[in-house]
Short mmCIF file of C-alpha atoms and ligand atoms in Angstrom, two decimals:
data_model
loop_
_atom_site.label_atom_id
_atom_site.label_comp_id
_atom_site.label_asym_id
_atom_site.label_seq_id
_atom_site.Cartn_x
_atom_site.Cartn_y
_atom_site.Cartn_z
CA UNK A 52 0.00 0.00 0.00
CA UNK A 53 1.31 3.46 -0.92
CA UNK A 54 1.83 6.05 1.79
CA UNK A 55 2.05 8.91 -0.69
CA UNK A 56 -0.84 11.40 -0.50
CA UNK A 57 -1.64 11.56 -4.23
CA UNK A 58 -3.44 14.21 -6.24
CA UNK A 59 -6.34 11.86 -6.85
CA UNK A 60 -7.03 9.34 -4.09
CA UNK A 61 -9.11 7.17 -6.45
CA UNK A 62 -6.55 6.83 -9.24
CA UNK A 63 -3.51 4.60 -9.33
CA UNK A 64 -1.01 6.27 -11.63
CA UNK A 65 1.78 4.23 -13.21
CA UNK A 66 5.23 4.61 -11.68
CA UNK A 67 7.52 6.77 -13.79
CA UNK A 68 11.00 5.24 -13.76
CA UNK A 69 12.83 6.91 -16.62
CA UNK A 70 12.94 9.70 -19.13
CA UNK A 71 14.49 9.78 -22.60
CA UNK A 72 14.24 12.86 -24.78
CA UNK A 73 10.54 13.72 -25.15
CA UNK A 74 9.39 10.44 -23.60
CA UNK A 75 8.61 9.30 -20.07
CA UNK A 76 8.87 5.58 -19.32
CA UNK A 77 6.85 3.72 -16.71
CA UNK A 78 7.76 0.64 -14.67
CA UNK A 79 6.22 -1.69 -17.26
CA UNK A 80 8.42 -0.17 -19.97
CA UNK A 81 5.58 1.75 -21.65
CA UNK A 82 6.69 5.03 -23.24
CA UNK A 83 4.63 8.25 -23.20
CA UNK A 84 5.24 11.24 -25.45
CA UNK A 85 5.23 14.21 -23.07
CA UNK A 86 2.87 16.34 -25.13
CA UNK A 87 2.22 18.87 -22.40
CA UNK A 88 5.60 18.77 -20.65
CA UNK A 89 3.62 17.73 -17.57
CA UNK A 90 2.11 21.17 -17.06
CA UNK A 91 4.26 23.13 -19.55
CA UNK A 92 7.42 22.31 -17.60
CA UNK A 93 9.71 19.85 -19.41
CA UNK A 94 10.81 22.08 -22.28
CA UNK A 95 14.10 20.24 -22.78
CA UNK A 96 12.72 16.73 -22.47
CA UNK A 97 13.94 14.36 -19.80
CA UNK A 98 17.57 13.56 -20.47
CA UNK A 99 19.44 16.77 -21.17
CA UNK A 100 23.13 16.20 -20.54
CA UNK A 101 24.16 19.81 -19.96
CA UNK A 102 21.55 20.28 -17.25
CA UNK A 103 22.29 16.94 -15.59
CA UNK A 104 26.01 17.76 -15.49
CA UNK A 105 25.38 21.26 -14.11
CA UNK A 106 23.36 19.77 -11.25
CA UNK A 107 25.99 17.16 -10.39
CA UNK A 108 28.83 19.68 -10.51
CA UNK A 109 26.96 22.14 -8.29
CA UNK A 110 25.99 19.50 -5.70
CA UNK A 111 29.64 18.49 -5.44
CA UNK A 112 30.69 22.12 -4.98
CA UNK A 113 27.95 23.60 -2.78
CA UNK A 114 24.44 22.22 -2.26
CA UNK A 115 22.88 24.94 -0.14
CA UNK A 116 23.61 28.21 1.64
CA UNK A 117 20.83 30.20 3.30
CA UNK A 118 20.27 33.56 1.57
CA UNK A 119 20.15 35.47 4.86
CA UNK A 120 23.86 34.63 5.20
CA UNK A 121 25.17 34.25 1.66
CA UNK A 122 24.57 34.81 -2.01
CA UNK A 123 25.89 32.13 -4.38
CA UNK A 124 27.70 32.00 -7.72
CA UNK A 125 24.87 30.17 -9.57
CA UNK A 126 22.20 32.60 -8.31
CA UNK A 127 24.31 35.61 -9.32
CA UNK A 128 25.09 34.13 -12.75
CA UNK A 129 21.46 33.21 -13.40
CA UNK A 130 20.25 36.67 -12.38
CA UNK A 131 22.82 38.28 -14.71
CA UNK A 132 21.69 36.05 -17.56
CA UNK A 133 17.99 36.81 -17.04
CA UNK A 134 18.38 40.56 -16.57
CA UNK A 135 20.55 40.85 -19.71
CA UNK A 136 17.58 39.44 -21.66
CA UNK A 137 14.63 40.82 -19.68
CA UNK A 138 12.33 43.62 -20.86
CA UNK A 139 13.79 47.14 -20.56
CA UNK A 140 13.71 48.45 -16.99
CA UNK A 141 13.50 45.04 -15.30
CA UNK A 142 16.59 45.01 -13.12
CA UNK A 143 16.30 42.58 -10.23
CA UNK A 144 15.41 38.89 -9.78
CA UNK A 145 14.01 37.28 -6.66
CA UNK A 146 14.44 33.48 -6.86
CA UNK A 147 11.84 31.15 -5.35
CA UNK A 148 10.93 27.48 -5.80
CA UNK A 149 7.88 27.58 -8.07
CA UNK A 150 5.11 29.55 -9.70
CA UNK A 151 2.81 30.11 -6.72
CA UNK A 152 5.70 31.42 -4.62
CA UNK A 153 6.65 33.75 -7.46
CA UNK A 154 3.11 35.15 -7.59
CA UNK A 155 2.90 35.53 -3.79
CA UNK A 156 6.18 37.43 -3.91
CA UNK A 157 4.88 39.67 -6.68
CA UNK A 158 1.69 40.56 -4.79
CA UNK A 159 3.57 41.31 -1.58
CA UNK A 160 6.22 43.31 -3.41
CA UNK A 161 3.54 45.44 -5.06
CA UNK A 162 2.01 46.20 -1.68
CA UNK A 163 5.32 46.95 0.01
CA UNK A 164 6.38 49.20 -2.89
CA UNK A 165 3.43 51.49 -2.26
CA UNK A 166 4.18 51.56 1.47
CA UNK A 167 7.77 52.55 0.68
CA UNK A 168 6.70 55.36 -1.64
CA UNK A 169 4.18 56.61 0.87
CA UNK A 170 0.96 55.55 -0.84
CA UNK A 171 -0.25 53.13 1.85
CA UNK A 172 -3.88 53.40 0.75
CA UNK A 173 -3.08 51.32 -2.36
CA UNK A 174 -3.98 47.70 -1.64
CA UNK A 175 -6.45 46.47 -4.27
CA UNK A 176 -5.27 43.89 -6.78
CA UNK A 177 -7.31 43.54 -9.95
CA UNK A 178 -7.10 40.25 -11.84
CA UNK A 179 -9.17 38.49 -14.51
CA UNK A 180 -11.80 35.81 -14.49
CA UNK A 181 -10.71 32.51 -16.04
CA UNK A 182 -7.09 32.90 -14.98
CA UNK A 183 -4.81 30.82 -12.79
CA UNK A 184 -2.00 32.21 -10.68
CA UNK A 185 -1.26 29.34 -8.30
CA UNK A 186 -2.68 27.40 -5.39
CA UNK A 187 -1.32 29.18 -2.30
CA UNK A 188 -3.97 31.39 -0.72
CA UNK A 189 -2.80 34.75 -2.09
CA UNK A 190 -2.23 33.39 -5.59
CA UNK A 191 -5.53 31.47 -5.46
CA UNK A 192 -7.35 34.65 -4.45
CA UNK A 193 -5.80 36.46 -7.43
CA UNK A 194 -6.80 33.65 -9.79
CA UNK A 195 -10.18 33.75 -11.43
CA UNK A 196 -10.71 30.03 -11.83
CA UNK A 197 -14.11 29.59 -10.20
CA UNK A 198 -13.76 25.84 -9.64
CA UNK A 199 -10.35 26.06 -7.99
CA UNK A 200 -11.51 28.91 -5.74
CA UNK A 201 -14.94 27.65 -4.76
CA UNK A 202 -14.40 25.59 -1.59
CA UNK A 203 -11.67 27.89 -0.28
CA UNK A 204 -13.62 31.09 -0.90
CA UNK A 205 -14.07 31.91 2.83
CA UNK A 206 -10.27 31.93 3.22
CA UNK A 207 -9.51 34.15 0.24
CA UNK A 208 -8.86 37.87 0.46
CA UNK A 209 -11.12 40.05 -1.62
CA UNK A 210 -9.86 40.77 -5.12
CA UNK A 211 -11.55 42.18 -8.21
CA UNK A 212 -11.90 40.14 -11.36
CA UNK A 213 -12.58 41.68 -14.75
CA UNK A 214 -13.28 39.80 -18.00
CA UNK A 215 -10.54 37.84 -19.73
CA UNK A 216 -9.68 38.62 -23.35
CA UNK A 217 -11.20 35.42 -24.78
CA UNK A 218 -12.42 36.29 -28.22
CA UNK A 219 -13.52 32.79 -29.32
CA UNK A 220 -16.23 32.72 -26.65
CA UNK A 221 -16.87 36.36 -25.81
CA UNK A 222 -16.38 38.61 -28.86
CA UNK A 223 -19.66 40.15 -29.91
CA UNK A 224 -21.20 39.50 -33.32
CA UNK A 225 -20.03 42.17 -35.75
CA UNK A 226 -17.38 43.41 -33.30
CA UNK A 227 -13.84 43.57 -34.74
CA UNK A 228 -11.05 41.80 -32.90
CA UNK A 229 -9.42 45.16 -32.16
CA UNK A 230 -12.65 46.68 -30.84
CA UNK A 231 -13.22 43.64 -28.68
CA UNK A 232 -9.66 43.95 -27.29
CA UNK A 233 -10.21 47.63 -26.43
CA UNK A 234 -13.58 46.94 -24.86
CA UNK A 235 -12.24 44.23 -22.58
CA UNK A 236 -9.12 46.25 -21.68
CA UNK A 237 -11.34 49.20 -20.79
CA UNK A 238 -12.98 47.04 -18.13
CA UNK A 239 -9.78 47.61 -16.17
CA UNK A 240 -10.30 51.36 -16.21
CA UNK A 241 -13.93 50.97 -15.14
CA UNK A 242 -12.91 48.75 -12.23
CA UNK A 243 -10.15 51.15 -11.15
CA UNK A 244 -12.65 54.00 -11.11
CA UNK A 245 -15.17 51.90 -9.19
CA UNK A 246 -12.63 51.01 -6.50
CA UNK A 247 -11.08 54.48 -6.38
CA UNK A 248 -7.81 54.90 -8.32
CA UNK A 249 -5.84 55.88 -5.22
CA UNK A 250 -6.62 52.49 -3.60
CA UNK A 251 -5.50 50.21 -6.46
CA UNK A 252 -1.96 48.81 -6.38
CA UNK A 253 -1.71 46.39 -9.31
CA UNK A 254 -3.27 44.47 -12.16
CA UNK A 255 -2.19 40.88 -12.80
CA UNK A 256 -2.69 38.83 -15.97
CA UNK A 257 -1.23 35.93 -17.92
CA UNK A 258 -0.09 37.24 -21.34
CA UNK A 259 -1.22 33.90 -22.83
CA UNK A 260 -3.78 32.21 -20.59
CA UNK A 261 -2.68 28.65 -19.87
CA UNK A 262 -4.36 26.04 -17.71
CA UNK A 263 -7.74 27.74 -17.35
CA UNK A 264 -8.47 28.75 -20.95
CA UNK A 265 -6.07 26.64 -23.00
CA UNK A 266 -3.48 28.86 -24.70
CA UNK A 267 -5.61 31.94 -25.30
CA UNK A 268 -3.70 34.93 -26.67
CA UNK A 269 -5.07 38.45 -26.25
CA UNK A 270 -6.58 40.48 -29.10
CA UNK A 271 -4.10 42.80 -30.84
CA UNK A 272 -3.71 46.04 -28.88
CA UNK A 273 -5.27 44.65 -25.69
CA UNK A 274 -2.09 44.66 -23.61
CA UNK A 275 -0.97 48.05 -25.01
CA UNK A 276 -4.23 49.52 -23.74
CA UNK A 277 -3.80 47.73 -20.38
CA UNK A 278 -0.30 49.25 -20.04
CA UNK A 279 -1.71 52.70 -20.86
CA UNK A 280 -4.40 52.38 -18.19
CA UNK A 281 -1.92 51.18 -15.55
CA UNK A 282 0.35 54.15 -16.34
CA UNK A 283 -2.53 56.62 -16.25
CA UNK A 284 -3.46 55.62 -12.69
CA UNK A 285 0.04 54.80 -11.35
CA UNK A 286 -0.78 51.09 -11.03
CA UNK A 287 1.78 48.30 -11.33
CA UNK A 288 1.38 45.77 -14.14
CA UNK A 289 2.24 42.23 -13.05
CA UNK A 290 2.53 39.71 -15.87
CA UNK A 291 2.31 36.08 -14.80
CA UNK A 292 4.50 34.21 -17.26
CA UNK A 293 4.83 31.10 -15.11
CA UNK A 294 3.39 28.97 -17.89
CA UNK A 295 3.77 31.02 -21.06
CA UNK A 296 7.23 32.49 -20.41
CA UNK A 297 10.76 31.11 -20.84
CA UNK A 298 10.50 30.41 -24.54
CA UNK A 299 7.19 28.53 -24.50
CA UNK A 300 5.44 31.01 -26.84
CA UNK A 301 8.51 31.74 -28.96
CA UNK A 302 9.91 34.54 -26.80
CA UNK A 303 12.03 34.28 -23.67
CA UNK A 304 9.56 36.69 -22.05
CA UNK A 305 6.01 36.33 -23.34
CA UNK A 306 5.38 40.09 -23.02
CA UNK A 307 7.75 40.69 -25.96
CA UNK A 308 4.97 39.50 -28.31
CA UNK A 309 2.72 42.27 -27.01
CA UNK A 310 5.30 45.05 -27.28
CA UNK A 311 4.87 46.09 -23.66
CA UNK A 312 7.04 46.13 -20.56
CA UNK A 313 5.61 44.95 -17.23
CA UNK A 314 6.66 46.26 -13.81
CA UNK A 315 6.84 42.78 -12.31
CA UNK A 316 7.08 39.41 -14.09
CA UNK A 317 6.72 35.94 -12.62
CA UNK A 318 8.37 32.91 -14.19
CA UNK A 319 8.81 29.22 -13.23
CA UNK A 320 8.09 25.91 -15.00
CA UNK A 321 10.36 26.12 -18.10
CA UNK A 322 12.92 28.06 -16.06
CA UNK A 323 14.03 24.80 -14.44
CA UNK A 324 12.59 22.60 -17.21
CA UNK A 325 11.62 20.10 -14.49
CA UNK A 326 15.23 19.30 -13.58
CA UNK A 327 14.94 21.40 -10.43
CA UNK A 328 12.04 23.24 -8.75
CA UNK A 329 12.65 26.93 -9.36
CA UNK A 330 10.66 30.08 -10.01
CA UNK A 331 11.43 33.78 -9.97
CA UNK A 332 9.87 37.18 -9.61
CA UNK A 333 11.58 39.93 -11.60
CA UNK A 334 10.93 43.59 -10.98
CA UNK A 335 11.59 47.03 -12.38
CA UNK A 336 14.56 48.97 -11.05
CA UNK A 337 12.23 51.65 -9.67
CA UNK A 338 10.55 49.11 -7.39
CA UNK A 339 13.82 47.68 -6.12
CA UNK A 340 15.22 51.19 -5.60
CA UNK A 341 12.19 52.22 -3.55
CA UNK A 342 12.83 49.33 -1.17
CA UNK A 343 16.60 49.77 -1.10
CA UNK A 344 16.25 53.49 -0.38
CA UNK A 345 13.32 52.99 1.98
CA UNK A 346 13.18 50.23 4.59
CA UNK A 347 16.03 48.42 2.84
CA UNK A 348 14.34 45.08 3.32
CA UNK A 349 11.64 43.16 1.40
CA UNK A 350 9.55 41.67 4.16
CA UNK A 351 9.23 38.24 2.62
CA UNK A 352 11.33 35.09 2.22
CA UNK A 353 11.43 31.30 2.11
CA UNK A 354 14.07 28.81 3.22
CA UNK A 355 14.96 27.74 -0.31
CA UNK A 356 15.25 31.17 -1.97
CA UNK A 357 18.01 31.19 -4.58
CA UNK A 358 18.87 27.52 -4.12
CA UNK A 359 22.33 27.04 -5.70
CA UNK A 360 21.58 23.67 -7.32
CA UNK A 361 18.29 24.92 -8.76
CA UNK A 362 19.98 28.08 -10.04
CA UNK A 363 22.82 26.09 -11.64
CA UNK A 364 20.31 23.81 -13.37
CA UNK A 365 18.29 26.77 -14.57
CA UNK A 366 21.31 28.56 -15.99
CA UNK A 367 22.16 25.40 -17.91
CA UNK A 368 18.58 25.29 -19.24
CA UNK A 369 18.81 28.86 -20.52
CA UNK A 370 22.28 28.22 -22.01
CA UNK A 371 20.86 25.19 -23.79
CA UNK A 372 18.14 27.41 -25.35
CA UNK A 373 20.85 29.59 -26.87
CA UNK A 374 23.34 26.84 -27.79
CA UNK A 375 20.68 25.19 -29.98
CA UNK A 376 18.63 28.24 -30.97
CA UNK A 377 15.64 26.55 -29.37
CA UNK A 378 13.38 29.58 -29.02
CA UNK A 379 13.49 30.12 -32.79
CA UNK A 380 12.70 26.41 -33.13
CA UNK A 381 9.67 26.89 -30.86
CA UNK A 382 8.24 29.29 -33.48
CA UNK A 383 8.74 26.98 -36.45
CA UNK A 384 7.68 23.81 -34.63
CA UNK A 385 4.75 25.73 -33.14
CA UNK A 386 3.54 26.65 -36.64
CA UNK A 387 4.04 23.05 -37.70
CA UNK A 388 2.00 21.80 -34.74
CA UNK A 389 -0.82 24.27 -35.42
CA UNK A 390 -1.03 23.15 -39.08
CA UNK A 391 -0.91 19.48 -38.12
CA UNK A 392 -3.73 20.00 -35.59
CA UNK A 393 -5.80 21.92 -38.11
CA UNK A 394 -5.27 19.31 -40.82
CA UNK A 395 -6.23 16.45 -38.55
CA UNK A 396 -8.96 18.02 -36.44
CA UNK A 397 -10.59 20.98 -38.12
CA UNK A 398 -13.22 18.91 -39.95
CA UNK A 399 -14.20 17.31 -36.70
CA UNK A 400 -17.77 18.41 -35.81
CA UNK A 401 -16.87 19.09 -32.18
CA UNK A 402 -13.56 20.92 -32.49
CA UNK A 403 -14.48 24.57 -31.98
CA UNK A 404 -11.11 26.29 -31.91
CA UNK A 405 -7.40 25.50 -32.33
CA UNK A 406 -5.23 28.34 -31.02
CA UNK A 407 -2.09 29.45 -29.27
CA UNK A 408 1.42 30.73 -29.86
CA UNK A 409 4.70 28.86 -30.26
CA UNK A 410 4.64 25.42 -28.69
CA UNK A 411 1.70 26.38 -26.51
CA UNK A 412 -1.51 25.26 -28.20
CA UNK A 413 -5.10 24.81 -27.09
CA UNK A 414 -8.01 22.92 -28.59
CA UNK A 415 -11.51 23.80 -27.47
CA UNK A 416 -14.20 21.14 -27.75
CA UNK A 417 -17.83 22.16 -28.22
CA UNK A 418 -21.15 20.38 -28.55
CA UNK A 419 -22.10 22.64 -31.46
CA UNK A 420 -19.60 24.43 -33.67
CA UNK A 421 -22.07 26.99 -35.00
CA UNK A 422 -23.30 28.18 -31.61
CA UNK A 423 -20.07 27.31 -29.71
CA UNK A 424 -22.21 25.76 -26.98
CA UNK A 425 -20.08 23.48 -24.80
CA UNK A 426 -20.87 19.89 -23.80
CA UNK A 427 -22.65 19.10 -20.56
CA UNK A 428 -19.91 19.16 -17.88
CA UNK A 429 -21.45 16.04 -16.31
CA UNK A 430 -19.99 14.07 -19.23
CA UNK A 431 -16.50 14.68 -17.82
CA UNK A 432 -15.00 14.96 -21.31
CA UNK A 433 -11.66 16.44 -20.30
CA UNK A 434 -10.90 13.61 -17.87
CA UNK A 435 -11.95 10.97 -20.39
CA UNK A 436 -9.76 12.47 -23.12
CA UNK A 437 -6.78 12.61 -20.78
CA UNK A 438 -7.25 8.92 -19.97
CA UNK A 439 -7.74 7.87 -23.61
CA UNK A 440 -4.70 9.85 -24.75
CA UNK A 441 -2.59 8.37 -21.96
CA UNK A 442 -3.63 4.87 -23.04
CA UNK A 443 -2.40 5.80 -26.55
CA UNK A 444 0.94 6.85 -25.05
CA UNK A 445 0.38 10.60 -25.05
CA UNK A 446 0.53 12.93 -22.07
CA UNK A 447 -1.65 16.02 -22.63
CA UNK A 448 -3.41 18.51 -20.35
CA UNK A 449 -7.20 18.56 -20.82
CA UNK A 450 -9.21 20.76 -18.43
CA UNK A 451 -12.90 21.41 -17.93
CA UNK A 452 -14.39 24.83 -17.17
CA UNK A 453 -12.91 27.05 -19.89
CA UNK A 454 -16.11 29.10 -20.13
CA UNK A 455 -16.98 29.75 -16.50
CA UNK A 456 -15.10 27.31 -14.29
CA UNK A 457 -17.62 24.55 -14.96
CA UNK A 458 -18.71 24.56 -18.60
CA UNK A 459 -16.36 24.20 -21.56
CA UNK A 460 -13.59 21.70 -22.31
CA UNK A 461 -10.15 22.30 -23.72
CA UNK A 462 -6.91 20.40 -24.22
CA UNK A 463 -3.58 22.12 -23.68
CA UNK A 464 -0.46 21.01 -25.54
CA UNK A 465 3.01 22.17 -24.52
CA UNK A 466 5.51 19.68 -25.92
CA UNK A 467 9.28 19.90 -25.35
CA UNK A 468 11.11 22.44 -27.55
CA UNK A 469 13.27 19.58 -28.83
CA UNK A 470 10.30 17.63 -30.27
CA UNK A 471 10.81 16.75 -33.93
CA UNK A 472 8.17 17.24 -36.61
CA UNK A 473 7.72 13.46 -36.81
CA UNK A 474 7.14 13.25 -33.05
CA UNK A 475 4.65 16.12 -33.17
CA UNK A 476 2.78 14.43 -36.04
CA UNK A 477 2.59 11.20 -34.05
CA UNK A 478 1.31 13.13 -31.03
CA UNK A 479 -1.43 14.73 -33.14
CA UNK A 480 -2.43 11.28 -34.45
CA UNK A 481 -2.64 9.89 -30.92
CA UNK A 482 -4.68 12.89 -29.78
CA UNK A 483 -7.07 12.58 -32.73
CA UNK A 484 -7.68 8.91 -31.95
CA UNK A 485 -8.31 9.70 -28.28
CA UNK A 486 -10.73 12.55 -29.06
CA UNK A 487 -12.59 10.52 -31.66
CA UNK A 488 -12.92 7.55 -29.32
CA UNK A 489 -14.27 9.64 -26.45
CA UNK A 490 -16.60 11.79 -28.53
CA UNK A 491 -18.09 8.70 -30.18
CA UNK A 492 -19.47 7.79 -26.77
CA UNK A 493 -21.27 11.11 -26.26
CA UNK A 494 -22.54 12.30 -29.64
N1 PLP B 179 0.81 30.97 -12.56
C1 PLP B 179 0.45 30.33 -13.68
C2 PLP B 179 0.12 31.14 -14.91
C3 PLP B 179 0.41 28.94 -13.74
O1 PLP B 179 0.04 28.32 -14.86
C4 PLP B 179 0.76 28.21 -12.57
C5 PLP B 179 0.71 26.73 -12.57
O2 PLP B 179 0.17 26.10 -13.44
C6 PLP B 179 1.12 28.91 -11.42
C7 PLP B 179 1.14 30.29 -11.44
C8 PLP B 179 1.49 28.17 -10.16
O3 PLP B 179 2.72 27.54 -10.33
P1 PLP B 179 3.15 26.32 -9.37
O4 PLP B 179 2.25 25.19 -9.69
O5 PLP B 179 4.59 26.08 -9.77
O6 PLP B 179 3.04 26.80 -7.98
#
């Protein structure tokens, strides 16, 4: 009998015993193509030599030194590497162990910044519905995923949620994409005015919405308008790139695609590529300076901040991106994957939308293509597709609730950057078989 407290107490997952390139191998020897990199994590696959070596070398040299006593060479080198490539004005990196910790750090930093600059009345955080920012209480409160929030609602601090920019489901008939983008961005201004501009500290959003919506990019001009509104009212813009950053959408920082610069960015997942647990919160020089010149101390911290082994692994991950020009490859393979999905699935009566950027793709399943009405959530489509795909030998990330936390089904794909065209084609074939099999039972 297992003593592990699993995610799902009623499921018995196979035991993963090995990893080779884009494949995971279980104890029976079965191989699974890692079509979602777990949850958009394993961007270099599972057997990268440079990263493995970097970890071993660092463990032999120095495994751990608490950051209240020391800094470390790997943390310094990784911070230099990130800042040299970060959006203009981003000057400091705060290393944590994952995405939720990065988001918690971002929220607390935003609050402390306004204390330091003598605007203590600013405390409201505005976020979006149908977003996910992590599972710790602060990050969960910021997230707009109704299902994930529901049972913990009494524990969550009050935050505002405006509409996402989700044109497939929410753009009005006859409304242009640009007009729709402006309309949804303007919801931020309306909410700021409702709360009182002098009380709002920050707005947080995923540049490409991952787990909750399934690789939804914003309408052109949406984020430019968001930046304008934040500037107009002196509000910090926090971009959560935990899933979509670090090359996943074809840019090291996902905000580059939108032509805007955030004040705070959160990253994780691909940063360590699964070889080590690591995340980071990066901030503008003006925020760091306010703290340095004010109290001199960010009132936050965790035991494993800036872990040397995690930082060494992460630096090796980022060096690997450049040594093999992998981010450029994400763009070409991403286009290939989109075309392969369209070719194989677009005639399917229940495939409503195939979308995304780079190697971050989403497929939305609907009961009726013309009306975009989703299937009854009681059918549990997402779970069934995940199971059927896994039986085929494909790991993918289906989720229910795209529309409102309950209705709507999508499948997220986030394969390793090293996946070949042949491997991506095979993955699409496996996915098509899984979808067809499951939908045959409900339509
Ligand atoms: N933010 C986003 C956008 C995410 O997708 C996730 C995880 O999926 C998180 C934050 C939380 O990251 P973690 O699971 O590493 O705590």
